Amino acid sequence: MDSQKNKKLKKSTFDGMLWIFSERMSAKLVSFFVTLVLARLLMPEDYSVISVTAIFFTFCRVILNGGLNTALVQKKDADSLDYSSVLCVTVSMAAILYVVAFLAAPWIAELYDKEQLTAVIRVMGLSFFIMAFKSVLNAYTSSRLQFRKFFFATIVGTVISAAVGIGMALKGFGAWALVAQEMTNNLIDTLMLLVTTGMEIRLRCSFERLKSLFSFGIHNFASSLVSVIYDQVSPLVIGLRFSTVDLAFYTKGQSFPGLINTTLSETMSEVLFPVMTKVQDSLDDVRNVTRRYMKTSTYVIFPIMVGLMVVADTFVRLLLTEKWMNCAIYIKIFSVSYMLGLISVGGIQAFRALGRSDVVLKLELVKKALSMVVLVSFIVLAKRPEALAVCSAVCSFMAFCVNAVPAGKLLGYGFWEQARDLLPNLLLSLLMALPVALMGRLPIPDLALLPLQILTGAAVYVGLSVLFKNENLRFVLSTVKQRLRVAKDQ
């Protein structure tokens, strides 16, 4: 890769990650704040309604996307007919899913003995139509690397939905506040993207175009569906075998490391995939982008996840109160699980950019087949619901090992190459965790202890990075300085 091309690629990748990360964080921070308000106002029994609803809507979201949005980004010469054709399909699928959800709502409510589920599912099902438009708009914006528009669209949606969600929470609407916040955010965000992107929408549908897109998208759809089926087995089992209260603790504990996981993985995926498609003709370029992602992202991800694991008890006591303490163990376990899971994003996006969605599907089938064997074993032997969270961490490590096999063959970046790049960041994070964990034993009020632990962890991590001359710190600082100079010149 020549110097000029390398600089341009680095700029596109970093700029995209910056805007997408800002967009994700603005939305997730509001969701985080509203969730905290609801958690303090509601009992775990009340919050279980949202936990059960989320299980079924996760399936619907994957079916709605159908892999066609990813196919649009991958296709270099996608035009208005391609986007219109996909939009027609997604809107039609949204209508079918809503009818199914509307009719199934009473049965789901009876299955979990939660009468409120009927109304919640039927109201939230309306968001399927919003999601249909948004998925196509996201593909249109991503394919053109117009990530700044994601940011500004989300800012407006975030502010308005925050007012709606927090206002309803303070008025005592409970779980409905979170429902209103999510639906309002999706609606405003979609409308803003529709206005700012200027995407031409026509009611035209070409089956020839859909056929070519579907040939690529079917693999991504199948792999996503397999992944979601596996991910939702544990919540389903916990809600039915144990109790919906245990499900609420499980979901709440998963949500905080999940917030970090979703923000970072979506940021990396939405930036890496379109950037890699621009250099898909050069295997060396794709490998270099993948390796840079691995090294830089884990430099950020590892300390955050390890730090969250260490401060989990203090975090729950201070922000959620004692009634939610049972979810602290899930925060610790899922921090490990997601830390391992985020590593695989770079390789997966590289395979997709190279047009090898078949490899992604095969990987998902192999990983989930192995994981289902492990999961069934845990389900049979489990005496407590926490065991199913441990199963998630075990399967995440196993998935990392499986992903490394084709990465070695297709990219020349296999398990040992990845391990050598990731190990320094992991060791730095573990060293950082020691003083933070010891500080948690001090007789200090939680209100002062939590920020003190966070500041100590950050200072120790940066200090160790300087001491050991970690190249990732230099890369991040040099890139930020470069972008600040460019912004100043402009």
CSV table of C-alpha atoms in Angstrom, one decimal, residues 20-457:
chain,number,residue,atom,x,y,z
A,20,ILE,CA,-20.1,6.6,14.3
A,21,PHE,CA,-18.7,6.2,17.9
A,22,SER,CA,-20.0,9.7,18.8
A,23,GLU,CA,-23.4,8.8,17.2
A,24,ARG,CA,-23.6,5.5,19.1
A,25,MET,CA,-22.5,7.0,22.4
A,26,SER,CA,-25.0,9.9,22.3
A,27,ALA,CA,-27.8,7.4,21.8
A,28,LYS,CA,-26.5,4.8,24.2
A,29,LEU,CA,-25.8,7.3,27.0
A,30,VAL,CA,-29.4,8.5,26.9
A,31,SER,CA,-30.7,4.9,26.9
A,32,PHE,CA,-28.3,4.2,29.8
A,33,PHE,CA,-29.6,7.2,31.8
A,34,VAL,CA,-33.2,6.3,31.1
A,35,THR,CA,-32.6,2.7,32.1
A,36,LEU,CA,-31.1,3.9,35.4
A,37,VAL,CA,-34.1,6.0,36.1
A,38,LEU,CA,-36.4,3.1,35.3
A,39,ALA,CA,-34.4,0.7,37.4
A,40,ARG,CA,-34.6,3.0,40.4
A,41,LEU,CA,-38.4,3.5,39.9
A,42,LEU,CA,-39.3,-0.1,39.1
A,43,MET,CA,-38.9,-3.4,40.9
A,44,PRO,CA,-37.1,-6.3,39.0
A,45,GLU,CA,-40.5,-7.9,38.7
A,46,ASP,CA,-41.8,-4.9,36.7
A,47,TYR,CA,-38.7,-4.7,34.5
A,48,SER,CA,-39.0,-8.3,33.5
A,49,VAL,CA,-41.7,-7.3,31.0
A,50,ILE,CA,-39.2,-5.5,28.8
A,51,SER,CA,-36.7,-8.4,29.2
A,52,VAL,CA,-39.2,-10.9,27.8
A,53,THR,CA,-40.3,-8.5,24.9
A,54,ALA,CA,-36.6,-8.0,23.9
A,55,ILE,CA,-36.2,-11.8,23.3
A,56,PHE,CA,-38.8,-12.0,20.6
A,57,PHE,CA,-38.1,-8.6,19.0
A,58,THR,CA,-34.5,-9.6,18.5
A,59,PHE,CA,-35.6,-12.4,16.2
A,60,CYS,CA,-37.9,-10.0,14.4
A,61,ARG,CA,-35.1,-7.5,13.8
A,62,VAL,CA,-32.9,-10.0,12.1
A,63,ILE,CA,-35.7,-11.3,9.9
A,64,LEU,CA,-36.6,-7.8,8.9
A,65,ASN,CA,-33.1,-6.9,7.8
A,66,GLY,CA,-32.7,-10.2,5.9
A,67,GLY,CA,-29.1,-9.5,5.0
A,68,LEU,CA,-30.1,-7.2,2.1
A,69,ASN,CA,-28.9,-4.0,3.8
A,70,THR,CA,-25.4,-5.5,4.1
A,71,ALA,CA,-25.6,-6.6,0.4
A,72,LEU,CA,-26.4,-3.0,-0.6
A,73,VAL,CA,-23.2,-1.8,1.2
A,74,GLN,CA,-21.1,-4.5,-0.4
A,75,LYS,CA,-22.4,-3.8,-4.0
A,76,LYS,CA,-20.1,-1.1,-5.5
A,77,ASP,CA,-22.6,0.2,-8.1
A,78,ALA,CA,-25.9,0.1,-6.1
A,79,ASP,CA,-28.4,2.6,-7.5
A,80,SER,CA,-31.8,3.9,-6.6
A,81,LEU,CA,-33.5,0.9,-8.1
A,82,ASP,CA,-31.5,-1.4,-5.8
A,83,TYR,CA,-32.5,0.6,-2.7
A,84,SER,CA,-36.1,0.9,-3.7
A,85,SER,CA,-36.3,-2.8,-4.3
A,86,VAL,CA,-34.9,-3.6,-0.9
A,87,LEU,CA,-37.2,-1.0,0.7
A,88,CYS,CA,-40.3,-2.7,-0.8
A,89,VAL,CA,-39.2,-6.0,0.6
A,90,THR,CA,-38.4,-4.7,4.1
A,91,VAL,CA,-41.7,-2.8,4.4
A,92,SER,CA,-43.6,-5.8,3.2
A,93,MET,CA,-41.8,-8.0,5.8
A,94,ALA,CA,-42.5,-5.4,8.5
A,95,ALA,CA,-46.2,-5.7,7.8
A,96,ILE,CA,-46.1,-9.5,8.0
A,97,LEU,CA,-44.1,-9.4,11.2
A,98,TYR,CA,-46.4,-7.0,12.8
A,99,VAL,CA,-49.5,-9.2,12.1
A,100,VAL,CA,-47.6,-12.2,13.6
A,101,ALA,CA,-46.6,-10.2,16.7
A,102,PHE,CA,-50.1,-8.8,17.1
A,103,LEU,CA,-51.7,-12.2,17.0
A,104,ALA,CA,-49.0,-13.9,19.1
A,105,ALA,CA,-48.9,-11.3,21.9
A,106,PRO,CA,-51.6,-12.8,24.1
A,107,TRP,CA,-50.0,-16.3,23.8
A,108,ILE,CA,-46.6,-14.9,24.8
A,109,ALA,CA,-48.2,-13.0,27.7
A,110,GLU,CA,-49.9,-16.2,28.9
A,111,LEU,CA,-46.7,-18.3,28.5
A,112,TYR,CA,-44.8,-16.0,30.9
A,113,ASP,CA,-47.8,-15.1,33.0
A,114,LYS,CA,-47.4,-11.3,32.3
A,115,GLU,CA,-50.6,-9.7,31.2
A,116,GLN,CA,-48.9,-6.4,30.3
A,117,LEU,CA,-46.9,-8.1,27.6
A,118,THR,CA,-49.9,-8.1,25.2
A,119,ALA,CA,-50.1,-4.4,25.0
A,120,VAL,CA,-46.3,-3.8,25.1
A,121,ILE,CA,-45.7,-6.2,22.2
A,122,ARG,CA,-48.5,-4.8,20.1
A,123,VAL,CA,-47.3,-1.2,20.6
A,124,MET,CA,-43.6,-1.9,20.1
A,125,GLY,CA,-44.4,-3.9,17.0
A,126,LEU,CA,-45.2,-0.7,15.2
A,127,SER,CA,-41.5,0.1,15.2
A,128,PHE,CA,-41.0,-2.6,12.6
A,129,PHE,CA,-42.1,-0.2,9.9
A,130,ILE,CA,-39.6,2.4,11.2
A,131,MET,CA,-36.8,-0.1,11.2
A,132,ALA,CA,-37.6,-1.1,7.6
A,133,PHE,CA,-36.9,2.4,6.4
A,134,LYS,CA,-33.9,2.9,8.7
A,135,SER,CA,-32.1,-0.2,7.6
A,136,VAL,CA,-32.1,1.0,4.0
A,137,LEU,CA,-31.1,4.5,5.0
A,138,ASN,CA,-28.3,3.2,7.0
A,139,ALA,CA,-27.0,1.1,4.1
A,140,TYR,CA,-27.2,4.2,1.8
A,141,THR,CA,-25.3,6.4,4.2
A,142,SER,CA,-22.7,3.7,5.1
A,143,SER,CA,-21.9,2.8,1.5
A,144,ARG,CA,-21.0,6.5,0.9
A,145,LEU,CA,-19.0,6.8,4.1
A,146,GLN,CA,-21.3,9.7,5.2
A,147,PHE,CA,-20.9,8.9,8.9
A,148,ARG,CA,-21.3,12.5,10.0
A,149,LYS,CA,-25.0,12.4,9.0
A,150,PHE,CA,-25.5,9.5,11.4
A,151,PHE,CA,-24.1,11.7,14.2
A,152,PHE,CA,-26.4,14.7,13.6
A,153,ALA,CA,-29.5,12.6,13.0
A,154,THR,CA,-28.9,10.8,16.3
A,155,ILE,CA,-28.3,14.0,18.2
A,156,VAL,CA,-31.8,15.3,17.4
A,157,GLY,CA,-33.4,12.0,18.0
A,158,THR,CA,-31.5,11.5,21.3
A,159,VAL,CA,-32.5,14.9,22.7
A,160,ILE,CA,-36.2,14.5,21.9
A,161,SER,CA,-36.5,10.9,23.0
A,162,ALA,CA,-34.6,11.7,26.2
A,163,ALA,CA,-37.3,14.3,27.1
A,164,VAL,CA,-40.1,11.8,26.4
A,165,GLY,CA,-38.5,8.9,28.2
A,166,ILE,CA,-37.3,10.6,31.3
A,167,GLY,CA,-40.5,12.7,31.5
A,168,MET,CA,-42.7,9.6,31.4
A,169,ALA,CA,-40.4,7.8,33.9
A,170,LEU,CA,-40.8,10.6,36.4
A,171,LYS,CA,-44.5,10.6,35.9
A,172,GLY,CA,-44.7,7.0,37.0
A,173,PHE,CA,-45.2,5.3,33.6
A,174,GLY,CA,-42.6,2.7,34.5
A,175,ALA,CA,-41.7,0.3,31.7
A,176,TRP,CA,-43.7,2.4,29.2
A,177,ALA,CA,-41.2,5.1,29.5
A,178,LEU,CA,-38.5,2.9,28.0
A,179,VAL,CA,-40.9,1.8,25.2
A,180,ALA,CA,-41.7,5.5,24.4
A,181,GLN,CA,-38.0,6.5,24.5
A,182,GLU,CA,-36.9,3.8,22.1
A,183,MET,CA,-39.7,4.3,19.6
A,184,THR,CA,-39.4,8.0,19.6
A,185,ASN,CA,-35.6,7.8,19.1
A,186,ASN,CA,-36.0,5.4,16.1
A,187,LEU,CA,-38.7,7.6,14.5
A,188,ILE,CA,-36.8,10.9,14.8
A,189,ASP,CA,-33.5,9.3,13.8
A,190,THR,CA,-35.1,7.8,10.7
A,191,LEU,CA,-36.8,11.1,9.6
A,192,MET,CA,-33.5,13.0,10.1
A,193,LEU,CA,-31.6,10.5,7.9
A,194,LEU,CA,-34.3,10.7,5.3
A,195,VAL,CA,-34.0,14.5,5.1
A,196,THR,CA,-30.2,14.8,5.3
A,197,THR,CA,-29.2,11.9,2.9
A,198,GLY,CA,-31.5,12.9,0.1
A,199,MET,CA,-31.9,9.3,-0.9
A,200,GLU,CA,-34.4,9.0,-3.7
A,201,ILE,CA,-37.3,6.8,-2.7
A,202,ARG,CA,-39.4,5.2,-5.5
A,203,LEU,CA,-42.1,2.5,-5.3
A,204,ARG,CA,-40.2,0.3,-7.8
A,205,CYS,CA,-39.2,-3.3,-7.3
A,206,SER,CA,-36.8,-5.2,-9.5
A,207,PHE,CA,-36.8,-9.0,-8.9
A,208,GLU,CA,-33.6,-9.2,-10.9
A,209,ARG,CA,-31.8,-6.8,-8.6
A,210,LEU,CA,-33.2,-8.5,-5.6
A,211,LYS,CA,-32.0,-11.8,-6.8
A,212,SER,CA,-28.4,-10.7,-7.1
A,213,LEU,CA,-28.5,-9.0,-3.7
A,214,PHE,CA,-30.2,-11.9,-2.1
A,215,SER,CA,-27.4,-14.3,-3.3
A,216,PHE,CA,-25.0,-12.3,-1.2
A,217,GLY,CA,-27.4,-11.3,1.6
A,218,ILE,CA,-28.7,-14.8,2.3
A,219,HIS,CA,-25.5,-15.9,3.8
A,220,ASN,CA,-25.3,-12.9,6.1
A,221,PHE,CA,-29.0,-13.4,7.0
A,222,ALA,CA,-28.5,-17.0,7.8
A,223,SER,CA,-25.4,-16.4,9.9
A,224,SER,CA,-27.2,-13.6,11.8
A,225,LEU,CA,-30.3,-15.7,12.4
A,226,VAL,CA,-28.2,-18.7,13.7
A,227,SER,CA,-26.3,-16.3,16.0
A,228,VAL,CA,-29.5,-14.8,17.4
A,229,ILE,CA,-31.1,-18.1,17.9
A,230,TYR,CA,-28.2,-19.2,20.0
A,231,ASP,CA,-28.0,-15.9,21.9
A,232,GLN,CA,-31.6,-16.0,22.9
A,233,VAL,CA,-31.7,-19.6,24.1
A,234,SER,CA,-30.3,-18.7,27.5
A,235,PRO,CA,-32.8,-15.9,28.2
A,236,LEU,CA,-35.6,-18.2,27.1
A,237,VAL,CA,-34.5,-21.0,29.4
A,238,ILE,CA,-33.9,-18.7,32.3
A,239,GLY,CA,-37.4,-17.1,32.0
A,240,LEU,CA,-39.1,-20.5,31.7
A,241,ARG,CA,-37.0,-22.8,33.9
A,242,PHE,CA,-36.1,-20.4,36.7
A,243,SER,CA,-38.3,-17.2,36.8
A,244,THR,CA,-38.8,-14.0,35.0
A,245,VAL,CA,-37.2,-12.2,38.0
A,246,ASP,CA,-34.0,-14.1,37.3
A,247,LEU,CA,-34.4,-13.2,33.7
A,248,ALA,CA,-34.6,-9.5,34.7
A,249,PHE,CA,-31.3,-9.8,36.7
A,250,TYR,CA,-29.7,-11.7,33.8
A,251,THR,CA,-30.8,-9.1,31.3
A,252,LYS,CA,-29.9,-6.1,33.4
A,253,GLY,CA,-26.5,-7.5,34.2
A,254,GLN,CA,-25.9,-8.2,30.5
A,255,SER,CA,-27.1,-4.8,29.4
A,256,PHE,CA,-24.2,-2.8,30.8
A,257,PRO,CA,-21.3,-4.6,29.2
A,258,GLY,CA,-23.7,-5.2,26.3
A,259,LEU,CA,-24.0,-1.4,26.0
A,260,ILE,CA,-20.3,-1.1,25.5
A,261,ASN,CA,-20.2,-4.2,23.2
A,262,THR,CA,-23.0,-2.9,21.0
A,263,THR,CA,-21.6,0.6,20.7
A,264,LEU,CA,-18.1,-0.5,19.9
A,265,SER,CA,-19.0,-3.5,17.6
A,266,GLU,CA,-21.5,-1.5,15.6
A,267,THR,CA,-19.1,1.4,15.3
A,268,MET,CA,-16.3,-0.9,14.1
A,269,SER,CA,-18.6,-3.0,11.8
A,270,GLU,CA,-20.3,0.0,10.1
A,271,VAL,CA,-16.9,1.7,9.4
A,272,LEU,CA,-14.7,-1.4,8.7
A,273,PHE,CA,-17.0,-3.0,6.2
A,274,PRO,CA,-17.4,-0.1,3.8
A,275,VAL,CA,-13.8,0.9,4.2
A,276,MET,CA,-12.6,-2.7,3.4
A,277,THR,CA,-14.9,-2.9,0.4
A,278,LYS,CA,-12.9,0.1,-1.1
A,279,VAL,CA,-9.7,-2.0,-0.9
A,280,GLN,CA,-11.2,-5.4,-1.4
A,281,ASP,CA,-9.0,-6.0,-4.5
A,282,SER,CA,-5.8,-5.9,-2.4
A,283,LEU,CA,-5.5,-8.7,0.2
A,284,ASP,CA,-2.6,-6.9,1.8
A,285,ASP,CA,-4.6,-3.8,2.4
A,286,VAL,CA,-7.5,-5.7,3.9
A,287,ARG,CA,-5.1,-7.6,6.2
A,288,ASN,CA,-3.5,-4.3,7.3
A,289,VAL,CA,-6.8,-2.7,8.1
A,290,THR,CA,-7.9,-5.8,10.0
A,291,ARG,CA,-4.7,-5.9,12.0
A,292,ARG,CA,-4.9,-2.2,12.9
A,293,TYR,CA,-8.4,-2.7,14.0
A,294,MET,CA,-7.4,-5.7,16.2
A,295,LYS,CA,-4.6,-3.8,17.9
A,296,THR,CA,-6.3,-0.4,18.4
A,297,SER,CA,-9.7,-1.6,19.3
A,298,THR,CA,-8.5,-4.1,22.0
A,299,TYR,CA,-6.3,-1.3,23.4
A,300,VAL,CA,-9.6,0.5,24.1
A,301,ILE,CA,-11.9,-2.5,24.7
A,302,PHE,CA,-9.8,-4.6,27.2
A,303,PRO,CA,-9.4,-1.9,29.9
A,304,ILE,CA,-13.0,-0.9,29.7
A,305,MET,CA,-14.3,-4.4,30.1
A,306,VAL,CA,-11.8,-5.4,32.8
A,307,GLY,CA,-12.5,-2.2,34.6
A,308,LEU,CA,-16.2,-2.7,34.5
A,309,MET,CA,-15.8,-6.2,35.9
A,310,VAL,CA,-13.7,-4.9,38.8
A,311,VAL,CA,-16.1,-2.1,39.8
A,312,ALA,CA,-19.3,-4.0,39.2
A,313,ASP,CA,-20.4,-4.3,42.9
A,314,THR,CA,-19.8,-0.6,43.6
A,315,PHE,CA,-21.5,0.3,40.3
A,316,VAL,CA,-24.7,-1.6,41.1
A,317,ARG,CA,-25.0,-0.4,44.7
A,318,LEU,CA,-24.6,3.2,43.7
A,319,LEU,CA,-26.6,3.5,40.5
A,320,LEU,CA,-29.2,0.7,40.8
A,321,THR,CA,-29.5,0.3,44.6
A,322,GLU,CA,-29.3,-2.9,46.6
A,323,LYS,CA,-32.5,-4.4,45.1
A,324,TRP,CA,-30.5,-5.0,41.9
A,325,MET,CA,-27.3,-6.5,43.5
A,326,ASN,CA,-28.0,-10.0,42.1
A,327,CYS,CA,-27.2,-8.6,38.6
A,328,ALA,CA,-23.6,-7.7,39.6
A,329,ILE,CA,-22.3,-11.2,39.0
A,330,TYR,CA,-23.8,-11.1,35.4
A,331,ILE,CA,-21.9,-7.8,34.8
A,332,LYS,CA,-18.6,-9.5,35.7
A,333,ILE,CA,-19.2,-12.6,33.6
A,334,PHE,CA,-20.5,-10.8,30.5
A,335,SER,CA,-17.6,-8.3,30.7
A,336,VAL,CA,-15.3,-11.3,29.9
A,337,SER,CA,-17.7,-12.7,27.3
A,338,TYR,CA,-18.1,-9.5,25.3
A,339,MET,CA,-14.4,-8.7,25.6
A,340,LEU,CA,-13.6,-11.9,23.8
A,341,GLY,CA,-16.5,-11.5,21.3
A,342,LEU,CA,-15.5,-8.0,20.1
A,343,ILE,CA,-12.1,-9.3,19.0
A,344,SER,CA,-13.8,-11.2,16.1
A,345,VAL,CA,-15.5,-8.2,14.5
A,346,GLY,CA,-12.5,-7.3,12.3
A,347,GLY,CA,-12.1,-10.7,10.8
A,348,ILE,CA,-15.8,-11.2,10.1
A,349,GLN,CA,-16.0,-7.8,8.3
A,350,ALA,CA,-12.8,-8.7,6.3
A,351,PHE,CA,-14.5,-11.9,5.0
A,352,ARG,CA,-17.6,-9.9,4.0
A,353,ALA,CA,-15.7,-7.2,2.3
A,354,LEU,CA,-13.9,-9.8,0.2
A,355,GLY,CA,-17.3,-11.2,-0.8
A,356,ARG,CA,-16.9,-14.3,1.2
A,357,SER,CA,-20.2,-14.3,3.0
A,358,ASP,CA,-20.2,-18.0,2.5
A,359,VAL,CA,-17.2,-18.2,4.9
A,360,VAL,CA,-19.1,-16.1,7.4
A,361,LEU,CA,-22.1,-18.5,7.2
A,362,LYS,CA,-19.9,-21.6,7.6
A,363,LEU,CA,-18.2,-20.0,10.6
A,364,GLU,CA,-21.5,-19.3,12.2
A,365,LEU,CA,-22.7,-22.8,11.6
A,366,VAL,CA,-19.6,-24.4,13.1
A,367,LYS,CA,-19.4,-22.0,16.0
A,368,LYS,CA,-23.0,-22.3,16.9
A,369,ALA,CA,-23.0,-26.1,16.5
A,370,LEU,CA,-20.1,-26.3,19.0
A,371,SER,CA,-21.7,-23.7,21.2
A,372,MET,CA,-25.1,-25.5,21.3
A,373,VAL,CA,-23.3,-28.7,22.5
A,374,VAL,CA,-21.7,-26.6,25.3
A,375,LEU,CA,-24.9,-24.8,26.0
A,376,VAL,CA,-27.1,-27.9,26.3
A,377,SER,CA,-24.5,-29.4,28.7
A,378,PHE,CA,-24.7,-26.2,30.8
A,379,ILE,CA,-28.5,-26.2,30.7
A,380,VAL,CA,-28.7,-29.9,31.8
A,381,LEU,CA,-26.1,-29.5,34.6
A,382,ALA,CA,-26.9,-25.9,35.7
A,383,LYS,CA,-28.3,-25.5,39.2
A,384,ARG,CA,-28.4,-21.7,39.0
A,385,PRO,CA,-29.0,-19.2,36.1
A,386,GLU,CA,-25.5,-17.8,36.5
A,387,ALA,CA,-24.1,-20.9,34.9
A,388,LEU,CA,-25.7,-19.9,31.5
A,389,ALA,CA,-23.8,-16.6,31.6
A,390,VAL,CA,-20.5,-18.6,32.2
A,391,CYS,CA,-21.4,-20.7,29.2
A,392,SER,CA,-21.5,-17.5,27.1
A,393,ALA,CA,-17.9,-16.6,28.1
A,394,VAL,CA,-16.7,-20.1,27.3
A,395,CYS,CA,-18.3,-20.0,23.9
A,396,SER,CA,-16.9,-16.6,23.1
A,397,PHE,CA,-13.3,-17.9,23.6
A,398,MET,CA,-14.2,-20.9,21.5
A,399,ALA,CA,-15.6,-18.7,18.7
A,400,PHE,CA,-12.4,-16.6,18.7
A,401,CYS,CA,-10.3,-19.7,18.1
A,402,VAL,CA,-12.7,-20.9,15.3
A,403,ASN,CA,-12.6,-17.5,13.6
A,404,ALA,CA,-8.8,-17.5,13.6
A,405,VAL,CA,-8.7,-20.6,11.3
A,406,PRO,CA,-10.0,-18.9,8.0
A,407,ALA,CA,-8.4,-15.6,9.0
A,408,GLY,CA,-5.0,-17.5,8.8
A,409,LYS,CA,-5.9,-19.1,5.5
A,410,LEU,CA,-7.5,-16.1,3.7
A,411,LEU,CA,-5.6,-13.2,5.3
A,412,GLY,CA,-2.4,-14.7,6.7
A,413,TYR,CA,-3.5,-13.4,10.1
A,414,GLY,CA,-4.2,-16.5,12.2
A,415,PHE,CA,-4.5,-17.4,15.8
A,416,TRP,CA,-0.8,-16.8,16.9
A,417,GLU,CA,-0.5,-13.6,14.9
A,418,GLN,CA,-3.6,-12.3,16.6
A,419,ALA,CA,-2.5,-13.4,20.0
A,420,ARG,CA,0.8,-11.6,19.7
A,421,ASP,CA,-1.0,-8.4,18.8
A,422,LEU,CA,-3.6,-8.7,21.6
A,423,LEU,CA,-1.6,-10.0,24.5
A,424,PRO,CA,0.2,-6.7,25.4
A,425,ASN,CA,-3.2,-4.9,25.7
A,426,LEU,CA,-4.6,-7.8,27.9
A,427,LEU,CA,-1.6,-7.7,30.2
A,428,LEU,CA,-1.8,-3.9,30.6
A,429,SER,CA,-5.5,-4.2,31.5
A,430,LEU,CA,-4.9,-6.9,34.1
A,431,LEU,CA,-2.1,-4.9,35.7
A,432,MET,CA,-4.4,-1.9,35.8
A,433,ALA,CA,-7.1,-4.0,37.5
A,434,LEU,CA,-5.0,-4.8,40.6
A,435,PRO,CA,-4.9,-1.3,42.2
A,436,VAL,CA,-8.5,-0.7,41.2
A,437,ALA,CA,-9.7,-3.9,42.9
A,438,LEU,CA,-7.6,-3.2,46.0
A,439,MET,CA,-9.1,0.3,46.2
A,440,GLY,CA,-12.6,-1.3,46.4
A,441,ARG,CA,-11.8,-2.6,49.8
A,442,LEU,CA,-11.3,0.9,51.3
A,443,PRO,CA,-14.0,2.1,53.7
A,444,ILE,CA,-15.1,4.9,51.3
A,445,PRO,CA,-18.7,5.8,50.4
A,446,ASP,CA,-19.7,4.4,46.9
A,447,LEU,CA,-20.4,8.0,45.7
A,448,ALA,CA,-16.7,8.8,46.1
A,449,LEU,CA,-15.3,5.3,45.5
A,450,LEU,CA,-16.6,4.7,42.0
A,451,PRO,CA,-15.2,7.8,40.3
A,452,LEU,CA,-12.0,7.3,42.3
A,453,GLN,CA,-11.6,3.8,40.9
A,454,ILE,CA,-12.4,4.9,37.4
A,455,LEU,CA,-9.8,7.8,37.5
A,456,THR,CA,-7.2,5.5,39.1
A,457,GLY,CA,-7.7,2.8,36.5
